[in-house]
Short mmCIF file of C-alpha atoms in Angstrom, two decimals:
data_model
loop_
_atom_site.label_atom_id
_atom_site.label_comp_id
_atom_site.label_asym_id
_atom_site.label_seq_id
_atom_site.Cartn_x
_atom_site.Cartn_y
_atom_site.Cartn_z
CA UNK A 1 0.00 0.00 0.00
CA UNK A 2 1.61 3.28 -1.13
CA UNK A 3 1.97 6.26 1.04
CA UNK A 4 -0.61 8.24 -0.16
CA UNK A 5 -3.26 5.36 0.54
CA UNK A 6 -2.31 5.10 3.87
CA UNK A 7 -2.82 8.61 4.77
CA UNK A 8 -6.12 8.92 3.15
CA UNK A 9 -7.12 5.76 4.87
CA UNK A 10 -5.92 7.17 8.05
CA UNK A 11 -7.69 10.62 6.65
CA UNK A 12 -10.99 8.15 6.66
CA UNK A 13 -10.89 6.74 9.93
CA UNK A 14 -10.48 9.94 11.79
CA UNK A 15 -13.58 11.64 13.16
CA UNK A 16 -12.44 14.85 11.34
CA UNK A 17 -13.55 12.99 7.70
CA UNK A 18 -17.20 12.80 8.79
CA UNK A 19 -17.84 15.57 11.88
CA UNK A 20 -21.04 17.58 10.54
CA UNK A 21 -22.37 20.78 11.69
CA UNK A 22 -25.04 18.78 13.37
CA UNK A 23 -22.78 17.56 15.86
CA UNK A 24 -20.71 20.57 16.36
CA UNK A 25 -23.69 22.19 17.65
CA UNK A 26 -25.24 19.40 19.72
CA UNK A 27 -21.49 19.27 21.48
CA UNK A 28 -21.65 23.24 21.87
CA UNK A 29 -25.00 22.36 23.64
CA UNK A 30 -23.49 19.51 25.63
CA UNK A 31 -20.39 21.92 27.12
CA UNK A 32 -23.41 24.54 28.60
CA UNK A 33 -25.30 22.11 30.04
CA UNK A 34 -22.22 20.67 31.50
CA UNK A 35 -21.63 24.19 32.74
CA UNK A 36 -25.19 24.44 34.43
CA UNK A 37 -24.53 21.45 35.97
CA UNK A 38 -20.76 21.85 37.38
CA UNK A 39 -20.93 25.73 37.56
CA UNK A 40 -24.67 26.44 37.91
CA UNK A 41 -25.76 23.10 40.22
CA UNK A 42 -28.59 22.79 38.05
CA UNK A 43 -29.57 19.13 38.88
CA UNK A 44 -25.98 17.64 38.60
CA UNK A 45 -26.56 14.04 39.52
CA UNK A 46 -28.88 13.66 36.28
CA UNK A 47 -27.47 16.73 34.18
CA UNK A 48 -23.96 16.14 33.97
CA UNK A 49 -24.03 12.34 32.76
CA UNK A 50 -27.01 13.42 30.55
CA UNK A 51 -24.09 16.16 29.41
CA UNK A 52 -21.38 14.43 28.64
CA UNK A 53 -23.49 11.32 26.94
CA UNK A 54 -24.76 13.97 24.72
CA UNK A 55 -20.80 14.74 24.37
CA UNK A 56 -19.69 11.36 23.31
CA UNK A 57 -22.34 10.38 21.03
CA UNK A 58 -22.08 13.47 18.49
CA UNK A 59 -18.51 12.13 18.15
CA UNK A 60 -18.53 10.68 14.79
CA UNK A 61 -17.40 6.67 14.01
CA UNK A 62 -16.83 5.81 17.81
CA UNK A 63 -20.07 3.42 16.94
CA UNK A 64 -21.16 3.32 20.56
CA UNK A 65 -24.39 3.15 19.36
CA UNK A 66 -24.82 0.74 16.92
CA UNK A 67 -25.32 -3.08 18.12
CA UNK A 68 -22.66 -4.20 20.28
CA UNK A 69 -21.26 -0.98 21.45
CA UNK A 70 -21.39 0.12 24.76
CA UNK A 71 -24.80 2.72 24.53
CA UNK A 72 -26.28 -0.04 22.44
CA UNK A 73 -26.92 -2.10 25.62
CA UNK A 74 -27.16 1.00 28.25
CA UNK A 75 -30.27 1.87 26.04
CA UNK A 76 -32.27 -1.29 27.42
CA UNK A 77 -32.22 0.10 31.03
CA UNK A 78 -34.32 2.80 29.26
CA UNK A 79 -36.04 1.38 26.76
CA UNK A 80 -37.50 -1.03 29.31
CA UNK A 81 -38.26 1.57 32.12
CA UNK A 82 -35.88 -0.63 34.88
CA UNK A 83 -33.33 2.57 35.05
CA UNK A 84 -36.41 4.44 36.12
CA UNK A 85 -38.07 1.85 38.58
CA UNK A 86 -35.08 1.45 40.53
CA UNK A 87 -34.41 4.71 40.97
CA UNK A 88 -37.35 5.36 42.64
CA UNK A 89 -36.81 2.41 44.73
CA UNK A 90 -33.62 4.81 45.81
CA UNK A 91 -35.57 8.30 46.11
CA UNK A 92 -38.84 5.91 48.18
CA UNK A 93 -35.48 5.00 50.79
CA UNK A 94 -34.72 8.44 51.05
CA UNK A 95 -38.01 9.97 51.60
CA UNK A 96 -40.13 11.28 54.50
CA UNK A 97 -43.96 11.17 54.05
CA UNK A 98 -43.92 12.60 58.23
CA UNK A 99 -44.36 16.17 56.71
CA UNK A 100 -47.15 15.25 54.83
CA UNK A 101 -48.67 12.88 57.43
CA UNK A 102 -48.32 16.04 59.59
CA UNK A 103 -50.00 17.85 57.28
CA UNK A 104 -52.42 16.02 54.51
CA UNK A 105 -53.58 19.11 53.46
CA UNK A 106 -50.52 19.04 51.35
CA UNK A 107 -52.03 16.41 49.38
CA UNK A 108 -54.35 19.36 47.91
CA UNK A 109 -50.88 21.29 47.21
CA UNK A 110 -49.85 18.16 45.18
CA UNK A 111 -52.70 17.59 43.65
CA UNK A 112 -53.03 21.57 42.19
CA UNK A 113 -49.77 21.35 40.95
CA UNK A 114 -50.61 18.70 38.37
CA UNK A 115 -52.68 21.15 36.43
CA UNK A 116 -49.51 21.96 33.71
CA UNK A 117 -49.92 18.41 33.30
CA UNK A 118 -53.21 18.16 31.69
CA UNK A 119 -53.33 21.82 30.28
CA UNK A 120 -50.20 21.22 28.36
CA UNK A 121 -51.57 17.55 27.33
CA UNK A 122 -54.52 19.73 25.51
CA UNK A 123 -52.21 22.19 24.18
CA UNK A 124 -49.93 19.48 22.59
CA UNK A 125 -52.70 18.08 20.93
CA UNK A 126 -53.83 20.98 19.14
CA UNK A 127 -50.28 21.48 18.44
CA UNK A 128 -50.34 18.75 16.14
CA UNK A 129 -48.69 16.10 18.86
CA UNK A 130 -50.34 12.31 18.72
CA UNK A 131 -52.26 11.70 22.41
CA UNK A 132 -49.59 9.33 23.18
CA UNK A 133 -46.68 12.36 22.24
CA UNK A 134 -49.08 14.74 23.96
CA UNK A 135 -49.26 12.69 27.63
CA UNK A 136 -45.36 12.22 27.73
CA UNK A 137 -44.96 16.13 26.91
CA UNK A 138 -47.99 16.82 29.19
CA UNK A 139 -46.51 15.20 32.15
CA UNK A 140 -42.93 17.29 32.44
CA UNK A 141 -45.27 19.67 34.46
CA UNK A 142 -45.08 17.18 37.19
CA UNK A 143 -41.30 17.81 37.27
CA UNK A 144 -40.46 14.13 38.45
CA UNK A 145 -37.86 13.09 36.14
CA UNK A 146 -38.22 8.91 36.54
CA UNK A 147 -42.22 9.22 36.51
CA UNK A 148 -41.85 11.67 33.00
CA UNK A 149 -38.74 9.37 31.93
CA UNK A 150 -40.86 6.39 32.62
CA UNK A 151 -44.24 7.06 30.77
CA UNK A 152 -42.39 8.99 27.78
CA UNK A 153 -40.49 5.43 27.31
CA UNK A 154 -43.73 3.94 27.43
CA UNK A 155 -45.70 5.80 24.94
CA UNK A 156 -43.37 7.90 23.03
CA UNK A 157 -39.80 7.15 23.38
CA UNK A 158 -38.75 8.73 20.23
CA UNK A 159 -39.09 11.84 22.02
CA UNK A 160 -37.20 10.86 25.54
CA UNK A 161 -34.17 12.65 24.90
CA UNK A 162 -35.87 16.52 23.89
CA UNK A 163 -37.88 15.87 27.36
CA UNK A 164 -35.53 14.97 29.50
CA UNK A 165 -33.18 17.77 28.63
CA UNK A 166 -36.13 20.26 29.25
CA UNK A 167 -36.32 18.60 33.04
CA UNK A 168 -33.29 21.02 34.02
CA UNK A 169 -35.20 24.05 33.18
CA UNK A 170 -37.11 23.67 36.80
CA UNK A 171 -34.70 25.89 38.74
CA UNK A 172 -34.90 28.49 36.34
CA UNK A 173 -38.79 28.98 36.25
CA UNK A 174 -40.07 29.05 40.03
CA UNK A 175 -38.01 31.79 41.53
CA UNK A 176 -39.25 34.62 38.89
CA UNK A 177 -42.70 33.19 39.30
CA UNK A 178 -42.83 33.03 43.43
CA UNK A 179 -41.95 36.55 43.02
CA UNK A 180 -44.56 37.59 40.56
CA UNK A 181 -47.52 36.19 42.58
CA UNK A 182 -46.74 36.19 45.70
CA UNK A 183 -46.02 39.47 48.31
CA UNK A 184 -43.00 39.73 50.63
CA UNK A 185 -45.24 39.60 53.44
CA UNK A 186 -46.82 36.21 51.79
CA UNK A 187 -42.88 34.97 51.75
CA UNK A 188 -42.28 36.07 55.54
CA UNK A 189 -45.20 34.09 56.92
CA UNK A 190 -43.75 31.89 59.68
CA UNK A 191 -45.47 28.24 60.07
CA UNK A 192 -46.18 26.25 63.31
CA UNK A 193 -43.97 23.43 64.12
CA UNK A 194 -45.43 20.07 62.73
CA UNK A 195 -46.77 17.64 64.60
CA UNK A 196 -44.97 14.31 65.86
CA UNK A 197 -45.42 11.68 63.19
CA UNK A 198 -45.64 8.10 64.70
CA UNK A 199 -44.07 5.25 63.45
CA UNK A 200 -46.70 2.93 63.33
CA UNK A 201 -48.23 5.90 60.72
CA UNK A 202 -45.23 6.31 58.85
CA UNK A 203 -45.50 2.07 58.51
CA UNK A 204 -49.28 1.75 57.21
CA UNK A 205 -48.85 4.85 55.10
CA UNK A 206 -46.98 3.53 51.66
CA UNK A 207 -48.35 -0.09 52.18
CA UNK A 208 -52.32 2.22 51.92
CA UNK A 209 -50.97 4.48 48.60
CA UNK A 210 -49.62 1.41 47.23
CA UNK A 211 -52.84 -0.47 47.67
CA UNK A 212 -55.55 2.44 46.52
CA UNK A 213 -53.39 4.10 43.70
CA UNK A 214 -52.50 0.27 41.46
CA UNK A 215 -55.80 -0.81 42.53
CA UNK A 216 -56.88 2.51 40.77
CA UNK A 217 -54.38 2.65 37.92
CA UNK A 218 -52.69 -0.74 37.89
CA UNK A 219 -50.06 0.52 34.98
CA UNK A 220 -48.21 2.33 37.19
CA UNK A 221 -47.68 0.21 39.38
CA UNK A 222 -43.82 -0.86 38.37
CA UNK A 223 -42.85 2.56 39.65
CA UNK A 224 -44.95 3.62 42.29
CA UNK A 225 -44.64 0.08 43.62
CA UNK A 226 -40.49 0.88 43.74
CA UNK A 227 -41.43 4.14 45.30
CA UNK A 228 -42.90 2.71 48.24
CA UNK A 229 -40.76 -0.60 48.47
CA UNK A 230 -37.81 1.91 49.34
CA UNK A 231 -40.00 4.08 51.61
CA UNK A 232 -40.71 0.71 53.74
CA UNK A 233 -37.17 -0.36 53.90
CA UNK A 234 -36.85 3.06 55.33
CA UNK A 235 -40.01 3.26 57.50
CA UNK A 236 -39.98 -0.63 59.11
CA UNK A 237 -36.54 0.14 61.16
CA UNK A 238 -35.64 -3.58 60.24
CA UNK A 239 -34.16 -3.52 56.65
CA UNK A 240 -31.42 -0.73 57.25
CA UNK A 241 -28.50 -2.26 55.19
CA UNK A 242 -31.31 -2.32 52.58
CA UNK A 243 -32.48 0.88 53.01
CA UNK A 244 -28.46 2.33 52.93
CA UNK A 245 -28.02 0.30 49.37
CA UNK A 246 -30.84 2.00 47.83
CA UNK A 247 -30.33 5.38 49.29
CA UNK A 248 -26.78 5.46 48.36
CA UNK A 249 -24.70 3.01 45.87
CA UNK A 250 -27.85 1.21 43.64
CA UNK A 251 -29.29 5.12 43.14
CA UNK A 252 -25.85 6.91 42.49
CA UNK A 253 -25.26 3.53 39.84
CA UNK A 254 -28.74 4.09 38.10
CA UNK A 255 -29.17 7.48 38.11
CA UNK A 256 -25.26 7.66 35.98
CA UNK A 257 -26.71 4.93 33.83
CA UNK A 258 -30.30 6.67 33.42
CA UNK A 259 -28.30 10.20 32.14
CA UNK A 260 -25.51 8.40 29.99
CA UNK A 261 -27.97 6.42 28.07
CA UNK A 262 -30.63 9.37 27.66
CA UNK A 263 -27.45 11.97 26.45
CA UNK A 264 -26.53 9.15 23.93
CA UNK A 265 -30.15 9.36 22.55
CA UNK A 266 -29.31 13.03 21.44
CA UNK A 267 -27.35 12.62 18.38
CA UNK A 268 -27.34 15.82 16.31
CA UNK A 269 -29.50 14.61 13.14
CA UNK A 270 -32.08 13.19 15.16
CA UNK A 271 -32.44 16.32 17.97
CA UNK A 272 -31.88 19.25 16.06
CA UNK A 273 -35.47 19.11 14.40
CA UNK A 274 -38.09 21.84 15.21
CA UNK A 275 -40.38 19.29 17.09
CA UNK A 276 -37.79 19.97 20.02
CA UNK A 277 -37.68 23.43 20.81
CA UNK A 278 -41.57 23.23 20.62
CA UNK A 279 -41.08 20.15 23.25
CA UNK A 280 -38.48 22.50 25.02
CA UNK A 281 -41.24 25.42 25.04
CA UNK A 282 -44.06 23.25 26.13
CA UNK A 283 -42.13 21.66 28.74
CA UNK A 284 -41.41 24.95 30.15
CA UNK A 285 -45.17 25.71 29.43
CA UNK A 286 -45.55 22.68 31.95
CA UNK A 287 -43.93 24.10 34.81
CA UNK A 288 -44.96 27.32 34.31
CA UNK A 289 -48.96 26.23 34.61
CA UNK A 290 -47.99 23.70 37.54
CA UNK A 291 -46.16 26.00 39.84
CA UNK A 292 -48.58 28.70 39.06
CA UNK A 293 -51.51 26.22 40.31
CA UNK A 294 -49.45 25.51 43.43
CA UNK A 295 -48.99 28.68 44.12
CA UNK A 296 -52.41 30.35 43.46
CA UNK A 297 -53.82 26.96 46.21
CA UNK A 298 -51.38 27.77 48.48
CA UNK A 299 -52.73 31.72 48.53
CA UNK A 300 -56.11 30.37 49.07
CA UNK A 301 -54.94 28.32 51.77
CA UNK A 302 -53.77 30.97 53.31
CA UNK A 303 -56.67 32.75 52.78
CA UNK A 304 -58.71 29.95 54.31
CA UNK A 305 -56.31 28.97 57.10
CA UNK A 306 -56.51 33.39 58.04
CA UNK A 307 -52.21 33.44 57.28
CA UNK A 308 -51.30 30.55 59.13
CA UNK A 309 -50.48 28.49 55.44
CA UNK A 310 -46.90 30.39 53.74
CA UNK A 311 -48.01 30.03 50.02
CA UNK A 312 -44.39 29.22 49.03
CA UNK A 313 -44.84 25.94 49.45
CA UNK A 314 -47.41 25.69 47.13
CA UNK A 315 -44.80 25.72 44.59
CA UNK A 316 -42.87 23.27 45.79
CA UNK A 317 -46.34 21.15 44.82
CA UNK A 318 -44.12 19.84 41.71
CA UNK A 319 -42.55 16.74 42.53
CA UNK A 320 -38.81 18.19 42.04
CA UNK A 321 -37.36 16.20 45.52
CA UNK A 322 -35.93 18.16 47.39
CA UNK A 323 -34.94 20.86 44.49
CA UNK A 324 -38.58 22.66 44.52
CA UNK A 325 -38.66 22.65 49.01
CA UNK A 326 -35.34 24.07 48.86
CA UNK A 327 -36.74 26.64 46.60
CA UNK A 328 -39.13 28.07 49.17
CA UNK A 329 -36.91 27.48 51.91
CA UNK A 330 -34.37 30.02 50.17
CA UNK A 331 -37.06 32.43 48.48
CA UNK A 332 -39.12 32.52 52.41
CA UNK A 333 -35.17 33.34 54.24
CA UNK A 334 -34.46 36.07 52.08
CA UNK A 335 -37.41 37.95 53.15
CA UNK A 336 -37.34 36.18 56.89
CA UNK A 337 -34.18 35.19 57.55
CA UNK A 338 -35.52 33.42 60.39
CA UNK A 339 -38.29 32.06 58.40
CA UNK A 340 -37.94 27.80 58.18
CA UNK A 341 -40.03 26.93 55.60
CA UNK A 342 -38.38 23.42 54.49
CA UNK A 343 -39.73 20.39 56.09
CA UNK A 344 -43.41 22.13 55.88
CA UNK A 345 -42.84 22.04 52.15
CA UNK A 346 -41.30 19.00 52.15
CA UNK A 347 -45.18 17.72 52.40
CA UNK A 348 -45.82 19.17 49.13
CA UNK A 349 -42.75 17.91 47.13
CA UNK A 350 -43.73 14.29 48.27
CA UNK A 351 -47.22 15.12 47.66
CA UNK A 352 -46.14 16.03 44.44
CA UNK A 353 -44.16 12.70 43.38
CA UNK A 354 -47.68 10.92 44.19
CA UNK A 355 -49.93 13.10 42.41
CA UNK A 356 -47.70 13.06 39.01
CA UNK A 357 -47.45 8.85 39.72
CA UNK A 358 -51.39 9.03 39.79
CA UNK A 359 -51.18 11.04 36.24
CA UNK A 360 -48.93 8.86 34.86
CA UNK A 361 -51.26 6.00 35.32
CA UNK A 362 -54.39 8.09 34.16
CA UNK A 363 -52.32 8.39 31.08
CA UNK A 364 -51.27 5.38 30.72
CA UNK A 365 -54.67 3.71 31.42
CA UNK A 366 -56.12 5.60 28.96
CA UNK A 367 -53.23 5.98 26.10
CA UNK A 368 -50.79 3.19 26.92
CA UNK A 369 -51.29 -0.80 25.80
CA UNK A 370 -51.80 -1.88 29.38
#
């Protein structure tokens, strides 16, 4: 083989011969989100693998993707909704229904914070979105990234990677909107310490949701089921190696698997279409319409309740754990810095995770093949 044929052989095998303008952008997208999530914070954990997934599959003839390379087989986790499932098994370990138990007023909270679901569902449609297309789109308003990651695989998982980048815009919605609805002296309300939460409560309570919500919509019962499996290793005070493995290791190992695979969904001629920034804008639509709705019930509660309810943590409604609690915990401080507004919406946020599970399986009982 002469000289020259080696060199343009060599020429061929380079990524150089074949790097389009497609995936020069989608890696100029992949570097800011990386930045949101390293320099910004902007959900990290699920961002930054997400990120740099995005990174490696716009690098032309590495052929992770193609059968037998590595994203080839990550993809399954997805495809098959375990990534999601076990993950919740994780975030169930790690969460405390004793503010909500406290408080199951917070259910209403949860519940009012679904409405960018279905409003953005109807909006879909008459954007030109199939039903199926419309639900997963329609649920990003619940802001719970394995329920929307879950149901999107299920009905429309063509469009999985355009909705799961759109789950970072969360931190970048509520804090303009607490502001626009609500007054400083809404944000300085103080709350009353909650009530003691017993443990016998705290037992019964995942093993009752568990039992009404698959009885009610049995298709979501894969994920909610996970959800409260890891709440009851937590909860029994028996299972605590258990409860430490999903908490920690099996949710740090799913959650990198869950972003990798969904960034190596994103290749350039397949995401830069128009269908995603009308995704992008209806997702943000989403969580526009469900904070609002938290927001707005949590100033009638506080109407109602004569300013013992701090609307704040209305918006933390969406099921964003702990990201949207943490929210109204900052935005009530800088008003009252001695304002503690965390664990009361804490009931919320896990309000939230149920409400979106229970429109996940209205969707799916209604759209999906169950």
């Amino acid at each position: 083989m002469s000289f020259t044929n080696t060199m343009v052989n060599l020429w061929n095998n380079m990524g150089f011969s074949t790097f389009t303008w497609q995936q020069g952008v989608m890696i100029g997208i992949s570097l800011i989100l990386l930045f949101l999530a390293i320099g910004k914070k902007f959900e990290p954990f699920l961002l930054l693998p997400i990120a740099f997934g995005m990174l490696l599959v716009n690098l032309p003839l590495t052929g992770l993707t193609q059968e037998g390379g590595l994203f080839y087989y990550l993809s399954f986790g997805v495809n098959t909704s375990i990534y999601p499932c076990l993950i919740f098994l994780g975030i169930g370990a790690m969460t405390d229904f004793g503010p909500l138990l406290a408080n199951p007023s917070c259910l209403l909270l949860g519940a009012a914070s679904q409405l960018g679901v279905y409003v953005t569902f109807i909006v879909a449609c008459f954007a030109g979105f199939t039903p199926q297309e419309a639900a997963a789109i329609g649920i990003i308003g619940g802001a719970d990234g394995p329920v929307t990651i879950y149901l999107t695989a299920t009905l429309a998982n063509h469009l999985l990677p355009m909705i799961a980048v759109s789950m970072a815009l969360v931190p970048l919605i509520q804090p303009p909107l607490i502001h626009l609805l609500t007054t400083k002296k809404e944000r300085s309300i103080e709350m009353h310490q909650l009530r003691v939460v017993t443990r016998k409560e705290k037992i019964i309570f995942p093993i009752v949701v568990i039992l009404f919500t698959c009885l009610l919509f049995p298709s979501i019962a894969p994920l909610l089921g996970m959800f409260m499996l890891g709440n009851l290793l937590r909860e029994s005070g028996v299972t605590n190696r258990l409860s430490d493995t999903a908490q920690n290791s099996m949710m740090n190992m799913f959650t990198l698997l869950l972003g990798i695979s969904i960034g190596s969904r994103t290749a350039g001629n397949e995401f830069l279409q128009i269908d995603t920034l009308i995704i992008l804008g209806l997702g943000l639509l989403a969580f526009c319409i469900s904070t609002i709705g938290g927001l707005l019930f949590g100033k009638l509660m506080c109407v109602i309740t004569k300013g013992k309810i701090n609307p704040l943590i209305g918006s933390a409604g969406v099921a964003a754990v702990p990201m949207a609690a943490r929210i109204s915990q900052v935005e009530g401080r800088k008003v009252n810095p001695s304002n503690f507004l965390l664990m009361h919406a804490m009931g919320p946020n896990v309000a939230g995770v149920i409400g979106s599970s229970v429109a996940a399986g209205f969707l799916l009982s209604i759209f999906g093949v169950f």
